[in-house]
Structure formats: structure tokens, C-alpha cells
Coordinates of C-alpha atoms in Angstrom, one line a residue:
X18 CA 0.1 0.2 0.2
X19 CA 1.1 4.0 0.0
X20 CA 1.5 5.7 2.7
X21 CA 3.4 8.9 4.6
X22 CA 6.3 9.1 5.8
X23 CA 8.9 11.5 7.2
X24 CA 12.6 11.2 6.7
X25 CA 13.8 14.5 7.5
X26 CA 12.5 18.2 8.4
X27 CA 10.3 19.5 5.7
X28 CA 10.9 16.1 3.9
X29 CA 7.5 14.0 3.6
X30 CA 7.2 11.7 1.2
X31 CA 4.7 9.0 0.3
X32 CA 6.3 5.5 -0.6
X33 CA 5.0 2.3 -1.1
X34 CA 5.2 0.2 2.4
X35 CA 3.7 -3.6 3.6
X36 CA 0.4 -4.4 3.2
X37 CA -1.0 -4.5 7.0
X38 CA -2.6 -7.5 8.2
X39 CA -3.5 -9.4 10.9
X40 CA -0.6 -9.8 13.3
X41 CA -3.4 -10.4 16.7
X42 CA -6.3 -12.1 17.0
X43 CA -8.2 -8.6 18.0
X44 CA -6.5 -6.5 15.4
X45 CA -8.2 -5.5 12.7
X46 CA -7.0 -3.8 9.2
X47 CA -8.6 -1.2 8.2
X48 CA -9.3 0.9 4.7
X49 CA -8.5 4.4 5.3
X50 CA -11.0 6.9 3.9
X51 CA -10.5 9.9 5.1
X52 CA -7.4 11.2 7.4
X53 CA -5.7 14.4 7.8
X54 CA -3.2 16.8 9.4
X55 CA -2.8 18.1 12.3
X56 CA -1.3 21.0 14.1
X57 CA 0.6 18.4 16.5
X58 CA 2.7 16.7 12.9
X59 CA 3.9 20.1 12.1
X60 CA 6.2 20.0 15.8
X61 CA 7.9 16.5 13.5
X62 CA 8.1 18.2 10.3
X63 CA 9.9 21.4 11.4
X64 CA 12.3 19.2 13.4
X65 CA 11.4 19.6 16.6
X66 CA 10.2 16.7 17.9
X67 CA 11.9 13.2 16.8
X68 CA 11.4 10.9 14.5
X69 CA 12.9 8.2 12.3
X70 CA 13.9 8.4 8.3
X71 CA 11.0 6.8 7.3
X72 CA 8.9 6.9 10.3
X73 CA 4.9 6.5 9.6
X74 CA 2.9 9.3 10.4
X75 CA -0.5 10.8 11.0
X76 CA -3.4 9.7 14.1
X77 CA -6.4 11.0 12.8
X78 CA -8.4 8.5 10.8
X79 CA -12.1 7.0 9.9
X80 CA -12.5 4.0 7.7
X81 CA -13.7 0.5 6.8
X82 CA -13.1 -2.9 8.3
X83 CA -11.4 -5.3 5.6
X84 CA -10.6 -7.6 8.2
X85 CA -11.1 -8.3 11.2
X86 CA -9.2 -11.4 14.0
X87 CA -10.3 -14.3 15.7
X88 CA -11.0 -12.0 18.9
X89 CA -13.0 -9.8 17.8
X90 CA -16.6 -9.3 19.0
X91 CA -17.7 -5.2 18.3
X92 CA -16.7 -5.3 14.2
X93 CA -17.3 -7.5 10.7
X94 CA -16.1 -6.6 7.3
X95 CA -17.7 -3.9 6.3
X96 CA -18.1 -1.7 9.5
X97 CA -18.1 2.0 8.9
X98 CA -15.5 3.2 12.3
X99 CA -13.9 6.4 13.2
X100 CA -10.4 6.0 15.9
X101 CA -9.8 8.0 18.4
X102 CA -5.6 8.8 18.0
X103 CA -5.1 6.6 20.3
X104 CA -5.5 2.9 20.4
X105 CA -6.4 1.9 24.0
X106 CA -7.8 -2.1 24.8
X107 CA -10.3 -1.3 26.7
X108 CA -10.0 -3.4 30.0
X109 CA -7.4 -1.9 32.1
X110 CA -8.0 0.5 35.4
X111 CA -7.4 3.4 32.9
X112 CA -9.4 3.0 30.2
X113 CA -12.3 1.6 32.8
X114 CA -11.5 5.3 34.7
X115 CA -12.0 6.9 31.1
X116 CA -7.9 8.1 30.9
X117 CA -7.5 5.9 27.7
X118 CA -4.3 7.8 26.7
X119 CA -2.6 6.0 30.1
X120 CA -3.5 2.4 29.1
X121 CA 0.1 0.7 29.5
X122 CA -1.1 -1.5 26.3
X123 CA -1.8 1.3 24.7
X124 CA -0.4 3.1 21.6
X125 CA 0.1 6.6 19.0
X126 CA -0.5 5.5 15.8
X127 CA 2.5 6.6 13.2
X128 CA 4.9 5.3 17.0
X129 CA 7.3 3.4 15.5
X130 CA 7.0 0.2 14.1
X131 CA 3.0 1.0 13.5
X132 CA 0.9 1.6 11.0
X133 CA 0.4 6.2 11.0
X134 CA -3.2 7.7 9.4
X135 CA -1.8 8.8 6.9
X136 CA -2.3 5.9 4.1
X137 CA -4.3 3.5 2.4
X138 CA -4.5 1.6 4.9
X139 CA -4.0 0.8 9.0
X140 CA -3.2 -3.0 11.5
X141 CA -5.6 -1.1 14.4
X142 CA -4.4 -3.1 17.5
X143 CA -7.0 -4.1 19.9
X144 CA -9.9 -3.0 18.1
X145 CA -12.6 -4.0 20.3
X146 CA -11.7 -0.8 22.9
X147 CA -10.4 1.0 20.3
X148 CA -12.9 2.2 17.8
X149 CA -16.4 3.6 17.1
X150 CA -18.6 2.6 14.6
X151 CA -20.3 4.7 12.8
X152 CA -23.8 4.5 10.6
X153 CA -22.8 3.0 7.0
X154 CA -25.0 5.8 5.5
X155 CA -22.7 8.4 6.8
X156 CA -19.9 6.9 3.8
X157 CA -22.3 8.3 1.0
X158 CA -22.0 11.6 2.8
X159 CA -18.9 13.5 2.8
X160 CA -19.8 17.0 4.8
X161 CA -21.0 14.0 8.0
X162 CA -17.9 12.1 7.0
X163 CA -15.9 15.3 7.4
X164 CA -17.5 16.0 10.4
X165 CA -16.8 12.5 11.8
X166 CA -13.5 12.7 11.1
X167 CA -13.4 15.4 13.8
X168 CA -13.8 12.9 16.3
X169 CA -10.3 10.9 15.8
X170 CA -9.0 14.3 17.4
X171 CA -9.8 18.2 17.0
X172 CA -13.1 17.8 18.2
X173 CA -12.5 15.5 21.6
X174 CA -9.3 17.6 22.4
X175 CA -11.5 21.1 22.5
X176 CA -14.0 19.4 24.5
X177 CA -11.1 17.7 26.8
X178 CA -10.5 21.4 27.4
X179 CA -13.3 22.9 27.6
X180 CA -13.7 20.0 30.8
X181 CA -10.4 20.8 32.4
X182 CA -11.4 24.4 32.2
X183 CA -15.0 23.8 33.6
X184 CA -16.9 25.3 31.5
X185 CA -20.7 25.3 32.5
X186 CA -23.8 27.3 31.9
X187 CA -23.5 31.3 31.7
X188 CA -19.7 31.3 32.4
X189 CA -17.4 33.6 30.1
X190 CA -14.8 31.1 28.4
X191 CA -11.3 33.0 26.3
X192 CA -10.1 30.9 24.1
X193 CA -6.6 30.9 23.5
X194 CA -5.6 29.5 19.6
X195 CA -7.3 29.6 16.3
X196 CA -6.1 26.7 15.4
X197 CA -8.7 23.6 14.4
X198 CA -8.0 22.9 18.9
X199 CA -8.8 25.9 20.3
X200 CA -12.1 26.4 17.4
X201 CA -13.8 23.2 18.7
X202 CA -12.9 25.1 22.0
X203 CA -15.2 27.6 21.5
X204 CA -17.5 24.9 19.6
X205 CA -17.7 23.0 22.8
X206 CA -17.7 26.0 25.1
X207 CA -21.0 27.2 23.2
X208 CA -22.3 23.0 23.6
X209 CA -21.4 23.3 27.2
X210 CA -24.0 26.0 27.4
X211 CA -21.5 29.4 28.0
X212 CA -22.5 33.0 27.6
X213 CA -20.1 34.6 26.0
X214 CA -17.3 33.1 24.7
X215 CA -14.2 35.4 23.6
X216 CA -11.5 34.0 21.0
X217 CA -8.4 35.4 20.9
X218 CA -6.8 35.2 17.1
X219 CA -5.7 37.6 14.3
X220 CA -6.8 35.7 11.1
X221 CA -9.7 36.7 9.6
X222 CA -10.3 33.2 7.7
X223 CA -10.1 31.6 11.2
X224 CA -11.8 34.2 13.7
X225 CA -15.0 34.0 11.3
X226 CA -15.1 30.1 12.3
X227 CA -14.7 31.0 15.4
X228 CA -17.4 33.3 15.3
X229 CA -19.8 30.6 12.7
X230 CA -19.0 28.6 16.1
X231 CA -20.3 30.1 19.0
X232 CA -17.7 33.4 19.5
X233 CA -18.9 36.5 21.3
X234 CA -16.1 37.9 21.0
X235 CA -12.6 38.6 19.2
X236 CA -9.9 40.0 20.5
X237 CA -6.7 40.1 17.6
X238 CA -4.1 41.1 19.8
X239 CA -1.6 39.3 21.4
X240 CA 0.2 39.2 24.4
X241 CA 0.0 41.8 27.0
X242 CA -2.0 43.9 24.8
X243 CA -4.2 40.6 24.7
X244 CA -4.6 40.6 28.1
X245 CA -5.8 44.2 28.5
X246 CA -8.0 43.5 25.8
X247 CA -10.1 40.6 27.5
X248 CA -10.4 42.2 30.5
X249 CA -11.6 44.8 29.3
X250 CA -13.9 42.9 28.2
X251 CA -14.9 41.2 30.9
X252 CA -14.8 44.4 33.5
X253 CA -11.3 43.7 35.1
X254 CA -12.0 40.3 36.2
X255 CA -11.2 37.8 33.3
X256 CA -12.7 34.7 31.7
X257 CA -13.9 31.8 34.2
X258 CA -12.7 29.1 32.0
X259 CA -10.0 29.2 29.2
X260 CA -8.7 27.2 26.9
X261 CA -5.5 26.6 26.0
X262 CA -4.8 25.0 22.3
X263 CA -1.2 26.4 21.3
X264 CA 1.5 25.1 24.0
X265 CA 3.8 28.6 24.0
X266 CA 5.2 29.9 26.8
X267 CA 3.7 33.1 25.8
X268 CA 0.3 31.5 25.0
X269 CA 0.2 30.3 29.0
X270 CA 1.4 33.8 30.0
X271 CA -1.9 35.1 28.0
X272 CA -3.8 32.1 29.9
X273 CA -2.8 32.4 33.5
X274 CA -3.2 36.1 32.1
X275 CA -6.6 36.6 31.1
X276 CA -8.6 33.9 34.4
X277 CA -10.5 35.6 36.3
X278 CA -9.3 34.5 39.9
X279 CA -10.9 31.2 41.4
X280 CA -11.2 30.4 37.5
X281 CA -9.8 27.1 35.6
X282 CA -7.2 26.5 32.8
X283 CA -8.1 23.8 30.6
X284 CA -4.3 23.4 28.7
X285 CA -4.2 21.2 25.4
X286 CA -1.5 22.9 22.8
X287 CA 1.3 19.4 23.1
X288 CA 4.0 22.2 24.8
X289 CA 6.9 22.9 23.0
X290 CA 9.6 25.8 24.0
X291 CA 11.9 26.2 27.3
X292 CA 9.2 27.0 29.8
X293 CA 5.7 27.2 30.4
X294 CA 4.9 30.8 31.4
X295 CA 3.3 29.6 34.6
X296 CA 3.9 31.5 38.3
X297 CA 2.7 29.2 40.9
X298 CA 2.9 31.7 43.2
X299 CA 0.8 34.1 40.9
X300 CA -1.3 30.8 41.2
X301 CA -1.8 30.2 44.6
X302 CA -2.5 33.8 44.8
X303 CA -5.2 34.5 42.7
X304 CA -6.4 31.0 43.2
X305 CA -6.3 29.7 39.8
X306 CA -7.0 25.8 38.6
X307 CA -4.9 23.9 35.9
X308 CA -5.9 20.7 34.3
X309 CA -5.9 19.4 30.7
X310 CA -3.7 17.4 28.7
X311 CA -3.5 14.8 25.9
X312 CA -6.6 14.0 25.4
X313 CA -8.7 11.0 26.0
X314 CA -10.8 11.2 22.8
X315 CA -12.0 7.7 23.1
X316 CA -13.8 8.2 26.3
X317 CA -15.6 11.3 24.7
X318 CA -16.4 10.0 21.2
X319 CA -19.5 7.8 23.0
X320 CA -21.4 11.5 24.3
X321 CA -19.6 13.3 21.4
X322 CA -20.9 10.6 18.4
X323 CA -24.7 12.2 18.9
X324 CA -24.4 15.7 18.7
X325 CA -22.4 14.9 15.4
X326 CA -24.8 13.0 13.7
X327 CA -28.1 15.4 14.5
X328 CA -26.2 18.2 13.1
X329 CA -25.9 19.9 16.8
X330 CA -22.0 20.3 16.8
X331 CA -20.9 20.2 12.5
X332 CA -16.9 21.0 13.1
X333 CA -16.1 20.1 9.8
X334 CA -15.0 23.5 8.5
X335 CA -12.1 23.5 10.7
X336 CA -11.4 21.4 7.0
X337 CA -10.4 24.4 4.4
X338 CA -8.5 22.4 2.1
X339 CA -8.8 18.7 0.8
X340 CA -5.6 17.0 -1.5
X341 CA -5.3 13.4 -2.2
X342 CA -2.9 11.2 -1.3
X343 CA -0.4 12.4 -3.5
X344 CA -0.4 15.7 -1.7
X345 CA -0.1 15.1 1.4
X346 CA 3.7 17.1 1.3
X347 CA 1.8 19.7 -0.8
X348 CA -1.1 19.8 2.3
X349 CA 2.0 19.5 5.1
X350 CA 4.0 22.9 3.7
X351 CA 0.1 24.4 3.1
X352 CA -0.6 23.9 7.0
X353 CA 3.2 24.8 7.8
X354 CA 3.2 27.9 6.0
X355 CA -0.7 29.3 7.6
X356 CA -2.4 28.7 3.7
X357 CA -4.4 26.1 5.4
X358 CA -5.7 26.4 8.7
X359 CA -6.5 21.9 8.4
X360 CA -5.8 19.4 5.4
X361 CA -8.1 16.8 4.7
X362 CA -7.1 13.8 3.1
X363 CA -8.7 11.4 0.7
X364 CA -6.5 8.9 -0.5

């Protein structure tokens, strides 16, 4: 089959690789219908996250089961399914607690020795604990299929940030980051009943999506100017809940600066850089809570899936460029240069 590999910074290739096969009785082989490029993939693309030359890449995909191992009970060939960005066995204590990203037998797509999602097919370990079945009819609805793809990562990650930030009915929420995760955080905040949602971003195409998703205000400033703008919008107090979806020192400093005393920050931006921007003394004095991390997307799928299917939420607008498999290297370049928000792949 053909799949995307990374060889060096800015060196993404689509190459012939061995076809996936069932190796364990709990495996399935899945034919990929939709995949995408994640903002976190760019850290490897830019050389800021180490990869072995020739390693697979990509962790967001959905598709059709082609073959199922003898011990798989929940899926049969022909089933349409979505895969969260981490596989998990579904039986350990962490999985039972909803923290599937800490499953001892789990792993990330594209890690050494595993298939990545940006290819024609994927071997899925622990299929019963990992995959979620989708209605067969969704395969013929392009918009719905695209919206469902967001459940593999960005929609669940935005939801995780909103939960960590304590978003609830009547709250004021600020979202730091106008990438796909930040925009899905806006959508998640609206879904959870936020009264006011302040989106921080300066790219109009992205802030337009934020407004469509439920943002009531947009702040284009950065750094201290952004803090001052949010404070002014909130009568000097700041937001009850802040979603941090970038992961830089500056973005975390902004999050701390705009959160209300007694408020919470939900952080899901993959940390990168020399520091975190956290001043524990300030957080202590102001009673600021911090929760977040790698989103256990598999645990959120049963809750979010019905709302995507009935149209209550539609994250599909975050995908603004579509490529075939041969176009994946150009898709990475477009996202790196910020001429694309999120690239959809149709293998």
C-alpha cells in the first residue's frame, strides 16, 4: 500500500510500504476513507520533535473494516468506524476510568513499528477497545464524514480543554489559539452552555469560523495587549474558564493573565519551547486551577458522536484544504505556512 512517511525536517514522502495484516486476534485491518494533518504533526515536520527516518506519520482517520481477527467481537468487515488518535485495550483500570491515553498496552499511530493514519490502510490493535462504529449511511455523506473525522482528535481535544477549564452554563470563556483545536474548543464551550466566548486570534478566516462556532467576541492582540483587551471586555475580572490550545510559553502566560481569580485553565496545546509561562506563586495567590493534557478522545466519543450525527455540532469547517494522498507533502507545507487551517486527506 501507499502511506506517508517522514525522513527529515520538511521531508514528507508518500511511499510504498508493506500492506497491514492481522497480527493478533484482537486486530482489525482498516481501509482509510478520510485522514488529515494535525497541527501537532508540524512539530515533527519542522524538526522540533524527533522522528526516525522513514517513520509513518498521521493519527486522525476513519474508514471501513476490511478484516477482523478471531477475537474481535464488536466489528465485522464492512463496518464504518472512527479511530481515536491513541489505541487502547478498553479493559485496564485507566480505560475503565476514562483515561485511555494512559493505557499500558496503548499507543500512538505513527509510532515506530505502527501504521500511521495518512495512508491507504491501518492495522488497528485492540479494535474492540479502540474503534467506534459509525452509521453505514455516513459513508455517502461527504460533509458528515468530514465532521465525523474531527472526532478522531480535534473535536474531542477541544472538548477535553473545555471540561478541564470548567466551562458550564452562564460562564465566560476565553480561547487562546485559533487553530483547529482552539476552534473546536469554541464549539465545545458553546455546547456546554457558555454565555460568552472570547476567541483570541488575528486571522480573519479563522475568527470567522470562531464566530460561526459561537464566539461572541474576537481579540486580535497578542501578549500583554491581549490580556488588557480581555480584561477590558470582562470588566477587569477576566474569564471564568480559559482554553489554552497552543502550547507555547507566551500562550500559557496569556492564559494565566486572562483567567479570572478562582477560574480554571484547560490546557491541551502540546507543550513546546523552553518554559511553560507558569508562575505558581501567582496561581496560588489568585486560586487558579490548571487541568488538561493529552485528551482521552475514546472516552468522549460516545458523548460527542450523537451530537455530530444530529447536527447539534458540526466541526467540518475546520477543514479548509482537501488533498489526495499524493498531495500530502503539499498539505504539510500549506499548514506550516498557515495558508491552510487543517488539511483533509482522501486516500
